[in-house]
Short mmCIF file of C-alpha atoms in Angstrom, two decimals:
data_model
loop_
_atom_site.label_atom_id
_atom_site.label_comp_id
_atom_site.label_asym_id
_atom_site.label_seq_id
_atom_site.Cartn_x
_atom_site.Cartn_y
_atom_site.Cartn_z
CA MET A 1102 49.87 -28.08 -56.22
CA ALA A 1103 49.51 -26.24 -53.34
CA SER A 1104 46.13 -25.92 -54.17
CA LYS A 1105 45.70 -29.35 -53.92
CA ALA A 1106 47.55 -29.76 -50.59
CA LEU A 1107 44.96 -27.25 -49.10
CA LEU A 1108 41.96 -29.16 -50.35
CA LEU A 1109 43.56 -32.29 -48.54
CA SER A 1110 44.12 -30.50 -45.75
CA LEU A 1111 40.57 -29.02 -45.24
CA ALA A 1112 39.16 -32.57 -46.15
CA ALA A 1113 41.12 -33.72 -43.17
CA LEU A 1114 39.31 -31.30 -40.79
CA PRO A 1115 36.15 -32.64 -38.76
CA LEU A 1116 32.93 -31.63 -40.18
CA THR A 1117 30.72 -29.12 -38.24
CA THR A 1118 28.48 -30.65 -36.27
CA ALA A 1119 24.61 -29.28 -37.20
CA GLU A 1120 22.25 -28.33 -34.40
CA THR A 1121 19.99 -30.67 -33.05
CA VAL A 1122 16.83 -29.81 -31.00
CA LEU A 1123 16.85 -32.04 -27.86
CA GLY A 1124 13.48 -30.63 -26.69
CA VAL A 1125 11.01 -27.74 -26.99
CA TYR A 1126 8.60 -25.98 -24.63
CA ILE A 1127 5.77 -24.28 -26.30
CA PHE A 1128 3.32 -21.58 -24.37
CA HIS A 1129 -0.07 -20.98 -26.59
CA ARG A 1130 -2.60 -18.48 -26.67
CA HIS A 1131 -6.04 -19.49 -27.50
CA GLY A 1132 -7.55 -18.75 -30.84
CA ASP A 1133 -10.04 -16.13 -31.79
CA ARG A 1134 -13.02 -16.35 -29.39
CA SER A 1135 -16.32 -14.81 -28.60
CA ALA A 1136 -16.08 -11.60 -26.38
CA LYS A 1137 -15.61 -11.76 -22.76
CA SER A 1138 -18.03 -9.41 -21.78
CA LEU A 1139 -20.75 -12.01 -23.33
CA PRO A 1140 -20.19 -15.12 -21.40
CA PRO A 1141 -20.28 -18.11 -21.72
CA VAL A 1142 -16.98 -17.34 -24.07
CA ASN A 1143 -16.12 -20.15 -26.52
CA LEU A 1144 -13.96 -20.77 -29.21
CA THR A 1145 -15.01 -19.96 -32.94
CA SER A 1146 -14.48 -21.82 -36.01
CA LEU A 1147 -11.97 -19.14 -37.04
CA GLY A 1148 -9.96 -19.72 -33.67
CA ALA A 1149 -10.00 -23.61 -34.02
CA ASP A 1150 -8.26 -22.76 -37.62
CA GLN A 1151 -5.96 -20.54 -35.93
CA VAL A 1152 -4.62 -22.95 -33.45
CA PHE A 1153 -4.61 -25.86 -35.91
CA GLN A 1154 -2.43 -24.09 -38.66
CA SER A 1155 -0.31 -23.10 -35.55
CA GLY A 1156 -0.03 -26.85 -34.91
CA ASN A 1157 0.69 -27.79 -38.21
CA PHE A 1158 3.41 -25.24 -38.60
CA TYR A 1159 5.06 -26.71 -35.49
CA ARG A 1160 4.81 -30.13 -37.02
CA GLU A 1161 6.48 -29.07 -40.26
CA ARG A 1162 9.25 -27.54 -38.08
CA TYR A 1163 9.87 -30.41 -35.43
CA VAL A 1164 7.95 -33.44 -36.02
CA SER A 1165 7.54 -34.28 -39.70
CA SER A 1166 10.05 -36.85 -41.45
CA ASN A 1167 11.08 -33.85 -43.19
CA ALA A 1168 10.87 -31.21 -40.54
CA SER A 1169 13.19 -28.28 -40.92
CA SER A 1170 14.51 -28.49 -37.11
CA PRO A 1171 13.58 -32.17 -36.02
CA ILE A 1172 13.64 -32.78 -32.58
CA HIS A 1173 15.94 -35.75 -31.44
CA GLY A 1174 14.20 -39.14 -31.01
CA LEU A 1175 10.42 -38.08 -31.82
CA SER A 1176 8.07 -39.98 -33.36
CA THR A 1177 7.07 -38.25 -36.81
CA ASP A 1178 3.72 -39.73 -37.38
CA ILE A 1179 2.14 -41.62 -34.47
CA ALA A 1180 1.94 -39.76 -31.34
CA VAL A 1181 3.74 -41.54 -28.45
CA PRO A 1182 1.82 -39.99 -25.45
CA SER A 1183 5.22 -40.58 -23.16
CA GLN A 1184 6.95 -38.19 -25.50
CA LEU A 1185 4.28 -35.23 -25.15
CA SER A 1186 3.24 -33.20 -21.73
CA VAL A 1187 0.35 -31.33 -22.74
CA LEU A 1188 -1.31 -29.07 -20.33
CA SER A 1189 -4.40 -26.97 -20.30
CA PRO A 1190 -6.39 -25.13 -17.92
CA SER A 1191 -10.21 -26.25 -17.19
CA ASP A 1192 -11.50 -23.68 -19.33
CA ALA A 1193 -13.63 -24.10 -22.44
CA VAL A 1194 -11.82 -21.81 -24.72
CA LEU A 1195 -8.51 -23.20 -23.82
CA GLN A 1196 -9.24 -26.64 -23.45
CA SER A 1197 -10.70 -26.53 -26.86
CA SER A 1198 -7.66 -24.51 -28.59
CA SER A 1199 -5.36 -27.41 -27.19
CA LEU A 1200 -7.12 -30.12 -28.95
CA ALA A 1201 -7.29 -28.44 -32.24
CA PHE A 1202 -3.40 -27.42 -32.07
CA LEU A 1203 -2.88 -31.28 -31.29
CA GLN A 1204 -4.60 -32.33 -34.57
CA GLY A 1205 -2.12 -29.93 -36.40
CA ILE A 1206 1.04 -31.38 -34.72
CA TYR A 1207 -0.35 -35.08 -35.06
CA PRO A 1208 -3.16 -35.22 -37.62
CA PRO A 1209 -5.12 -38.24 -38.36
CA ALA A 1210 -2.85 -41.19 -39.23
CA GLY A 1211 -4.78 -42.76 -41.91
CA SER A 1212 -3.61 -46.37 -42.70
CA LEU A 1213 -0.65 -45.91 -40.19
CA SER A 1214 -3.43 -46.35 -37.69
CA VAL A 1215 -4.52 -49.69 -39.10
CA SER A 1216 -4.44 -52.85 -36.76
CA THR A 1217 -4.26 -56.21 -37.97
CA LEU A 1218 -6.29 -58.80 -35.77
CA ALA A 1219 -5.53 -62.55 -35.07
CA ASN A 1220 -8.29 -63.53 -37.64
CA SER A 1221 -6.33 -61.38 -40.31
CA SER A 1222 -9.07 -58.74 -40.50
CA GLU A 1223 -7.90 -55.10 -40.43
CA VAL A 1224 -9.13 -52.32 -38.36
CA GLU A 1225 -8.83 -48.49 -38.96
CA ALA A 1226 -9.22 -46.19 -35.89
CA PRO A 1227 -12.26 -43.94 -36.16
CA LEU A 1228 -12.13 -40.26 -37.82
CA GLY A 1229 -9.45 -41.68 -40.13
CA GLY A 1230 -7.21 -42.56 -37.63
CA TYR A 1231 -7.65 -39.45 -35.32
CA GLN A 1232 -4.84 -39.42 -32.87
CA TYR A 1233 -6.02 -39.26 -29.01
CA VAL A 1234 -3.25 -37.14 -27.34
CA PRO A 1235 -3.80 -36.96 -23.72
CA VAL A 1236 -4.31 -33.23 -22.40
CA THR A 1237 -4.04 -32.87 -18.61
CA SER A 1238 -6.51 -30.43 -17.26
CA SER A 1239 -5.19 -27.77 -14.42
CA THR A 1240 -7.82 -26.58 -11.89
CA SER A 1241 -6.90 -24.47 -8.87
CA ALA A 1242 -7.53 -21.07 -7.40
CA SER A 1243 -4.94 -19.72 -9.75
CA THR A 1244 -6.11 -21.19 -12.90
CA SER A 1245 -9.62 -21.01 -12.47
CA THR A 1246 -12.27 -22.89 -14.06
CA ASN A 1247 -13.78 -20.87 -16.93
CA ALA A 1248 -11.10 -18.58 -16.52
CA GLU A 1249 -11.54 -16.99 -20.36
CA SER A 1250 -15.10 -15.72 -18.46
CA SER A 1251 -13.67 -14.03 -15.36
CA GLU A 1252 -13.82 -10.49 -14.70
CA TRP A 1253 -10.56 -9.88 -13.57
CA LEU A 1254 -8.02 -12.32 -14.01
CA GLN A 1255 -5.69 -11.53 -11.24
CA GLY A 1256 -8.16 -11.61 -8.67
CA GLY A 1257 -8.56 -15.58 -9.61
CA SER A 1258 -4.63 -16.20 -8.89
CA GLY A 1259 -5.09 -16.79 -5.46
CA CYS A 1260 -1.90 -14.92 -4.65
CA GLY A 1261 -2.71 -12.20 -2.04
CA ASN A 1262 0.15 -10.22 -2.45
CA ALA A 1263 -0.26 -10.03 -6.26
CA VAL A 1264 -3.91 -9.11 -5.98
CA VAL A 1265 -2.70 -6.09 -3.73
CA SER A 1266 -0.10 -5.00 -6.13
CA SER A 1267 -2.39 -5.00 -9.20
CA ASN A 1268 -5.12 -2.89 -6.96
CA ASN A 1269 -2.30 -0.53 -6.20
CA TYR A 1270 -2.31 0.28 -9.65
CA PHE A 1271 -6.07 1.65 -9.56
CA GLN A 1272 -4.65 4.04 -7.11
CA SER A 1273 -1.65 5.04 -8.91
CA ALA A 1274 -0.97 9.00 -10.36
CA GLU A 1275 -0.62 7.20 -13.74
CA TYR A 1276 -3.77 5.37 -13.79
CA LEU A 1277 -5.92 8.22 -12.18
CA SER A 1278 -4.68 10.55 -14.89
CA THR A 1279 -5.45 8.59 -17.85
CA LEU A 1280 -8.92 7.47 -16.32
CA ASP A 1281 -9.66 11.41 -15.99
CA SER A 1282 -8.24 12.21 -19.45
CA THR A 1283 -10.17 9.29 -21.62
CA LYS A 1284 -13.41 10.15 -20.08
CA SER A 1285 -15.00 11.62 -23.09
CA PHE A 1286 -13.28 9.09 -25.29
CA TYR A 1287 -15.00 6.32 -23.97
CA SER A 1288 -18.43 8.48 -23.53
CA ASN A 1289 -18.37 9.49 -26.96
CA LEU A 1290 -18.32 5.65 -28.08
CA SER A 1291 -21.73 5.00 -26.08
CA PRO A 1292 -23.67 4.49 -29.32
CA VAL A 1293 -21.50 1.67 -30.09
CA ILE A 1294 -20.90 0.11 -26.63
CA GLY A 1295 -23.83 1.07 -24.60
CA GLY A 1296 -25.97 -2.19 -24.97
CA VAL A 1297 -23.34 -3.78 -22.70
CA PHE A 1298 -21.31 -1.02 -20.87
CA GLY A 1299 -23.36 1.51 -19.23
CA SER A 1300 -22.03 5.25 -18.66
CA SER A 1301 -20.55 4.21 -15.33
CA GLN A 1302 -18.83 1.18 -17.05
CA ALA A 1303 -17.48 2.64 -19.80
CA THR A 1304 -14.40 3.99 -18.71
CA PHE A 1305 -10.44 3.26 -18.68
CA LYS A 1306 -11.10 0.86 -16.01
CA ASN A 1307 -12.72 -1.47 -18.00
CA ALA A 1308 -10.47 -0.61 -21.06
CA TYR A 1309 -9.54 -4.17 -22.10
CA THR A 1310 -13.07 -5.47 -21.94
CA ILE A 1311 -14.47 -2.75 -24.48
CA TYR A 1312 -11.66 -3.17 -26.77
CA ASP A 1313 -12.37 -6.97 -26.65
CA TYR A 1314 -16.07 -6.34 -27.53
CA VAL A 1315 -15.16 -4.11 -30.41
CA ASN A 1316 -12.62 -6.12 -31.83
CA VAL A 1317 -14.79 -9.30 -31.65
CA GLY A 1318 -17.84 -7.49 -33.43
CA ARG A 1319 -15.62 -5.96 -36.32
CA ILE A 1320 -14.55 -9.60 -36.99
CA HIS A 1321 -17.93 -11.33 -36.96
CA ASN A 1322 -20.54 -8.69 -37.06
CA ALA A 1323 -21.55 -7.92 -40.80
CA THR A 1324 -22.89 -4.76 -39.20
CA ILE A 1325 -22.27 -2.56 -36.07
CA PRO A 1326 -24.39 0.07 -34.47
CA SER A 1327 -23.09 3.56 -35.06
CA SER A 1328 -19.88 1.91 -37.04
CA ASP A 1329 -18.80 5.13 -38.83
CA LEU A 1330 -17.47 6.19 -34.80
CA LEU A 1331 -15.06 3.24 -35.10
CA THR A 1332 -12.52 5.13 -37.52
CA THR A 1333 -8.84 3.53 -37.74
CA GLU A 1334 -7.72 5.96 -35.36
CA THR A 1335 -10.34 5.42 -32.57
CA VAL A 1336 -9.56 1.70 -32.80
CA PHE A 1337 -6.29 2.08 -32.64
CA GLN A 1338 -6.74 4.15 -29.47
CA LEU A 1339 -8.81 1.32 -27.92
CA ARG A 1340 -6.35 -1.17 -28.51
CA THR A 1341 -3.50 0.99 -27.06
CA LEU A 1342 -5.27 2.13 -23.89
CA ALA A 1343 -6.43 -1.80 -23.17
CA ASP A 1344 -2.60 -2.96 -23.97
CA ASN A 1345 -1.56 -0.09 -21.33
CA HIS A 1346 -4.03 -1.07 -18.68
CA GLU A 1347 -3.33 -4.79 -18.94
CA TRP A 1348 0.49 -4.19 -18.80
CA ASN A 1349 0.31 -2.20 -15.67
CA LEU A 1350 -2.02 -5.14 -14.05
CA ALA A 1351 0.64 -7.70 -15.36
CA TYR A 1352 3.89 -6.38 -14.30
CA ASN A 1353 5.58 -3.75 -12.27
CA GLU A 1354 9.19 -3.59 -12.13
CA SER A 1355 9.38 -2.21 -8.53
CA ASP A 1356 6.93 -4.93 -7.37
CA THR A 1357 7.62 -8.17 -9.27
CA ILE A 1358 4.99 -10.07 -7.05
CA ARG A 1359 2.24 -8.83 -9.56
CA ALA A 1360 3.98 -11.08 -12.16
CA VAL A 1361 3.17 -14.16 -10.15
CA ALA A 1362 2.02 -15.60 -13.38
CA GLY A 1363 5.41 -15.25 -15.02
CA ALA A 1364 7.15 -16.76 -12.21
CA THR A 1365 5.08 -19.56 -12.00
CA LEU A 1366 5.33 -20.25 -15.60
CA ALA A 1367 9.08 -19.62 -15.62
CA ALA A 1368 9.33 -22.49 -13.13
CA GLN A 1369 7.33 -24.81 -15.22
CA ILE A 1370 9.52 -24.21 -18.21
CA LEU A 1371 12.75 -24.44 -16.49
CA GLN A 1372 11.52 -28.07 -14.66
CA GLN A 1373 10.22 -29.59 -17.95
CA LEU A 1374 13.34 -28.62 -20.01
CA ASN A 1375 15.29 -29.99 -17.04
CA GLY A 1376 13.03 -32.93 -16.79
CA THR A 1377 13.88 -33.48 -20.77
CA LEU A 1378 17.83 -33.36 -20.22
CA THR A 1379 17.74 -35.52 -16.86
CA GLY A 1380 15.60 -38.10 -18.86
CA LYS A 1381 17.94 -37.88 -21.93
CA GLY A 1382 14.88 -36.92 -24.04
CA ALA A 1383 12.07 -39.26 -22.68
CA THR A 1384 9.64 -36.83 -22.84
CA PRO A 1385 10.79 -34.09 -25.34
CA VAL A 1386 7.84 -32.09 -26.21
CA SER A 1387 5.94 -29.67 -23.44
CA ILE A 1388 2.83 -27.61 -24.61
CA GLN A 1389 0.87 -25.34 -22.13
CA PHE A 1390 -2.33 -23.34 -23.30
CA GLY A 1391 -2.69 -20.32 -21.10
CA ALA A 1392 -4.08 -16.54 -21.31
CA TYR A 1393 -2.16 -13.49 -22.17
CA ALA A 1394 -1.57 -11.97 -19.06
CA SER A 1395 1.12 -14.99 -18.48
CA PHE A 1396 2.67 -13.75 -21.19
CA MET A 1397 2.89 -10.29 -20.29
CA SER A 1398 4.00 -10.99 -16.80
CA PHE A 1399 6.93 -13.22 -18.34
CA PHE A 1400 8.01 -10.59 -20.81
CA GLY A 1401 8.46 -8.09 -17.63
CA LEU A 1402 10.53 -10.54 -15.63
CA ALA A 1403 12.75 -11.72 -18.42
CA GLN A 1404 13.62 -8.09 -19.71
CA LEU A 1405 11.81 -8.21 -23.08
CA HIS A 1406 10.23 -5.13 -22.61
CA LYS A 1407 13.84 -3.62 -22.78
CA VAL A 1408 14.23 -5.34 -26.04
CA SER A 1409 11.42 -3.72 -27.66
CA ALA A 1410 8.50 -1.74 -26.46
CA ASP A 1411 6.48 -4.08 -28.77
CA PHE A 1412 6.28 -6.69 -25.67
CA THR A 1413 4.13 -4.56 -23.59
CA GLY A 1414 1.23 -5.01 -25.72
CA VAL A 1415 -1.30 -8.21 -25.69
CA VAL A 1416 -0.34 -10.63 -27.85
CA ASP A 1417 -2.71 -11.68 -30.76
CA TYR A 1418 -4.97 -14.67 -30.79
CA ALA A 1419 -3.12 -18.08 -31.23
CA SER A 1420 0.41 -16.32 -30.22
CA SER A 1421 3.04 -18.59 -29.30
CA ILE A 1422 6.31 -18.74 -27.23
CA VAL A 1423 8.83 -21.42 -27.64
CA PHE A 1424 12.00 -22.24 -25.86
CA GLU A 1425 14.38 -24.84 -27.87
CA LEU A 1426 16.80 -26.84 -26.20
CA VAL A 1427 19.61 -27.61 -28.73
CA THR A 1428 23.07 -28.81 -28.73
CA ASN A 1429 25.76 -28.90 -31.59
CA ALA A 1430 27.26 -31.97 -29.69
CA THR A 1431 26.80 -35.56 -31.29
CA ALA A 1432 23.96 -36.34 -29.61
CA ALA A 1433 22.04 -37.71 -31.98
CA SER A 1434 25.03 -40.28 -32.69
CA GLY A 1435 24.32 -42.92 -30.12
CA THR A 1436 27.33 -41.55 -28.54
CA GLY A 1437 25.63 -40.52 -25.34
CA TYR A 1438 23.54 -37.60 -24.33
CA PRO A 1439 25.07 -34.24 -24.40
CA ALA A 1440 26.31 -32.62 -20.92
CA ALA A 1441 24.86 -29.37 -19.52
CA GLU A 1442 27.88 -27.15 -20.88
CA ASP A 1443 27.05 -28.41 -24.38
CA VAL A 1444 23.22 -27.50 -24.16
CA SER A 1445 21.77 -24.02 -25.05
CA VAL A 1446 18.49 -22.54 -25.16
CA ARG A 1447 16.84 -20.25 -27.61
CA PHE A 1448 13.77 -18.06 -26.99
CA LEU A 1449 11.18 -17.37 -30.04
CA LEU A 1450 7.99 -15.53 -30.29
CA ALA A 1451 5.20 -15.74 -33.03
CA ASN A 1452 2.91 -12.94 -32.41
CA GLY A 1453 -0.31 -14.66 -33.79
CA THR A 1454 -0.75 -17.95 -35.42
CA ALA A 1455 2.71 -19.28 -36.29
CA ALA A 1456 1.28 -20.34 -39.85
CA GLN A 1457 1.18 -16.51 -40.91
CA ASN A 1458 3.23 -14.92 -38.72
CA PRO A 1459 7.32 -15.41 -38.29
CA LEU A 1460 8.74 -17.10 -35.54
CA THR A 1461 11.40 -14.86 -34.64
CA ALA A 1462 14.14 -15.13 -31.84
CA TYR A 1463 14.86 -12.45 -29.23
CA PRO A 1464 17.75 -12.19 -26.39
CA LEU A 1465 16.07 -13.06 -22.60
CA PHE A 1466 17.39 -11.27 -19.57
CA GLY A 1467 18.81 -8.34 -20.92
CA ARG A 1468 21.70 -10.00 -22.64
CA GLY A 1469 22.71 -9.47 -26.31
CA ASP A 1470 22.86 -13.27 -27.31
CA VAL A 1471 19.59 -15.14 -28.68
CA LEU A 1472 21.15 -18.44 -27.91
CA LEU A 1473 21.93 -18.70 -24.16
CA PRO A 1474 23.98 -21.59 -22.52
CA TRP A 1475 21.52 -23.88 -20.39
CA THR A 1476 23.59 -23.03 -16.94
CA THR A 1477 23.22 -19.29 -17.72
CA PHE A 1478 19.46 -19.72 -18.69
CA ALA A 1479 18.80 -22.07 -15.82
CA SER A 1480 20.55 -19.14 -13.25
CA GLU A 1481 18.38 -16.59 -15.14
CA MET A 1482 15.22 -18.18 -14.60
CA GLY A 1483 15.84 -19.21 -11.13
CA LYS A 1484 16.23 -15.77 -9.89
CA PHE A 1485 12.35 -14.80 -10.42
CA ALA A 1486 10.86 -18.60 -10.89
CA ILE A 1487 8.39 -19.67 -8.39
CA GLY A 1488 8.31 -23.16 -8.64
CA ASP A 1489 6.85 -24.85 -5.48
CA THR A 1490 4.21 -24.65 -3.07
CA ALA A 1491 6.25 -23.25 -0.15
CA ALA A 1492 8.04 -20.70 -2.26
CA TRP A 1493 4.54 -19.63 -3.84
CA CYS A 1494 3.00 -19.58 -0.24
CA GLN A 1495 5.76 -17.29 1.13
CA ALA A 1496 5.74 -14.99 -1.95
CA CYS A 1497 2.01 -14.46 -2.12
CA GLY A 1498 1.80 -14.03 1.59
CA ASN A 1499 -0.62 -16.61 1.96
CA THR A 1500 -1.19 -18.64 5.14
CA THR A 1501 -4.41 -20.55 4.63
CA GLY A 1502 -5.87 -23.58 2.65
CA VAL A 1503 -2.97 -25.49 0.99
CA CYS A 1504 -0.56 -22.69 2.54
CA ALA A 1505 -1.60 -23.49 5.96
CA SER A 1506 0.53 -26.92 6.12
CA SER A 1507 3.11 -25.59 4.18
CA SER A 1508 3.79 -22.46 6.09
CA SER A 1509 4.20 -24.77 9.26
CA SER A 1510 6.56 -27.35 7.42
CA SER A 1511 8.36 -24.25 5.94
CA SER A 1512 8.97 -23.24 9.35
CA SER A 1513 10.15 -26.41 10.86
CA SER A 1514 12.43 -27.12 8.07
CA SER A 1515 14.15 -23.67 8.28
CA SER A 1516 14.72 -24.06 11.86
CA SER A 1517 16.27 -27.67 11.29
CA SER A 1518 18.08 -26.45 8.31
CA SER A 1519 19.67 -23.39 10.33
CA SER A 1520 22.24 -25.88 11.82
CA GLY A 1521 24.66 -27.62 9.46
CA ASN A 1522 23.95 -25.30 6.62
CA ASP A 1523 26.27 -22.98 5.17
CA GLY A 1524 23.95 -20.89 3.40
CA SER A 1525 24.79 -21.43 0.01
CA THR A 1526 22.71 -22.13 -2.96
CA ALA A 1527 22.53 -25.93 -3.48
CA ALA A 1528 22.73 -27.18 -6.84
CA SER A 1529 20.78 -30.27 -8.14
CA THR A 1530 22.92 -32.27 -10.34
CA SER A 1531 21.96 -35.20 -12.98
CA GLY A 1532 23.77 -37.94 -13.77
CA ASN A 1533 25.11 -36.36 -17.07
CA GLY A 1534 26.19 -33.20 -15.06
CA ILE A 1535 23.30 -30.89 -15.81
CA SER A 1536 22.90 -28.87 -12.61
CA LEU A 1537 20.15 -26.27 -11.64
CA PRO A 1538 21.42 -23.32 -9.29
CA VAL A 1539 18.38 -22.19 -7.34
CA ALA A 1540 17.40 -24.95 -4.80
CA GLY A 1541 13.58 -25.08 -4.47
CA VAL A 1542 12.70 -23.51 -7.49
CA ILE A 1543 14.05 -25.86 -10.00
CA GLY A 1544 14.39 -29.14 -8.68
CA ALA A 1545 16.84 -32.09 -10.05
CA LEU A 1546 15.04 -34.89 -10.94
CA VAL A 1547 11.50 -33.51 -12.01
CA THR A 1548 8.58 -36.06 -12.48
CA LEU A 1549 5.42 -35.08 -14.13
CA VAL A 1550 3.81 -35.13 -10.76
CA VAL A 1551 5.61 -32.20 -9.78
CA ILE A 1552 5.40 -30.33 -13.00
CA LEU A 1553 1.26 -30.80 -12.70
CA GLY A 1554 1.32 -29.66 -9.25
CA VAL A 1555 3.13 -26.38 -10.10
CA GLU A 1556 1.18 -25.82 -13.25
CA GLY A 1557 -1.78 -25.41 -11.23
CA LEU A 1558 -0.36 -22.16 -9.68
CA VAL A 1559 -0.47 -20.24 -13.21
CA TYR A 1560 -4.14 -18.53 -13.99
CA ALA A 1561 -5.37 -18.56 -17.27
CA LEU A 1562 -5.29 -15.27 -18.86
CA ALA A 1563 -6.32 -13.72 -22.07
CA GLY A 1564 -5.08 -12.24 -25.13
CA LEU A 1565 -3.03 -9.40 -26.78
CA LYS A 1566 -1.23 -7.44 -29.58
CA LEU A 1567 2.33 -5.80 -29.82
CA VAL A 1568 2.04 -2.15 -30.15
CA LYS A 1569 5.31 0.17 -30.77
CA LYS A 1570 5.90 2.54 -28.15
CA ALA A 1571 6.42 5.31 -30.65
CA THR A 1572 3.22 4.97 -32.39
CA LEU A 1573 1.36 4.61 -29.04
CA ALA A 1574 2.96 7.65 -27.71
CA SER A 1575 1.85 9.71 -30.86
CA ALA A 1576 -1.99 8.04 -30.62
CA LEU A 1577 -2.25 9.00 -26.84
CA ALA A 1578 -1.13 12.48 -27.55
CA GLY A 1579 -4.24 13.06 -29.35
CA SER A 1580 -6.54 12.14 -26.40
CA GLY A 1581 -4.30 13.24 -23.54
CA ALA A 1582 -3.54 9.64 -22.53
CA ALA A 1583 -1.07 9.76 -20.05
CA SER A 1584 1.12 6.40 -20.82
CA ASN A 1585 1.58 3.83 -23.14
CA GLY A 1586 2.20 -0.05 -22.80
CA ALA A 1587 0.01 -3.53 -22.74
CA GLY A 1588 -2.11 -5.63 -20.57
CA ALA A 1589 -2.05 -8.57 -18.49
CA ALA A 1590 -4.44 -9.25 -15.69
CA GLY A 1591 -7.08 -6.57 -15.05
CA THR A 1592 -10.56 -6.64 -16.52
CA LYS A 1593 -12.34 -9.65 -18.43
CA ALA A 1594 -9.23 -11.01 -20.06
#
């Protein structure tokens, strides 16, 4: 009798509401490509397949009718352009990668693409119902055309202070020590790399470009000159030195302007997720393709390298990071969109194509939880996000070009705001109570036009792999290399 009463009382309790995904922001690296040292750089068939398979993985997770974590209100089989915001720099490798990825997300629709005309005849869209999802091309000084073929990505950022900061690394004791201690290591590889890198170029200064050349050769070439020199230990050393070089060019804890790519990316993520909330899910999916330095810069700013030294390594081809906007409130029941206090954000990483590498959640900002309240996430991101032209120009110390007008308007606005402003940080609030704590960086009602304007500030950088600090230290000890880490914007990315 007692057990029956217990069962009746349990039945009267409200059921636990399942988590609902309201939207996602995916930042994705390109797939396998030809070597940076042999431009023009092109996406390979392997690379196209890697990003396509990644797209298919995210389809099964978020989009399909039987998705494991379906996005609330998202069309399952027919792409609705207004529900997707897709951006890629004007670069052949990144643009091609984004198109292949989208075919995984929304494959050809087949019979679902058939239209019946007035005369009762039926027409199927070309290529089995191929779906044409628009990809916005971003071009600016910081996301340069053909960025994947550029020599030094930070140099293409257009951010004066960031370029100076990265150049400072080349004068540091750490860099000079590693440059000196690895001279013989690189010179001994001249039979392998001598056809592309002369004796003056075969040094730690070109660590990433050299590793990239060797890595591409090992993937695609049946034979490599003096391949017996490329032992497992040597390839590992090449990789860890490249990671060290690029990490130090992408991020510096005492000089964070070096991570301007990550700061701008942070603002884009924040603005787009906020737009999903303020628009009540009108555009729930945002996808951007970019290069590895943006990953590394963001990892540093978000303190992920303190979670694991693996985050100081260059992410693999077709890697992706995801920001999931989730709620346990009854958002999908027709009772209204959830309020800010009912929304949380989860960060996940797949190092390599998500189809073959686990999508894993990690805690951001030095916090212990992988699920952060939206307001906490927005506040933490706002501490380093650079979200508009005026803020970017000020942080970069730029006063010419687009910054000429921005600098004059900023001066007048600051003098006018000096009276009648209590100096407190303004919070932008939407109709459903969603607030953003950092004025000028996040914005209240973010439109696509603003997003695209900001996104032009991120430079396209190239790819990486995750290496454990303990393993790296062991490898470097053998050659006298001084430090461990990973890379971001320094040579031919």
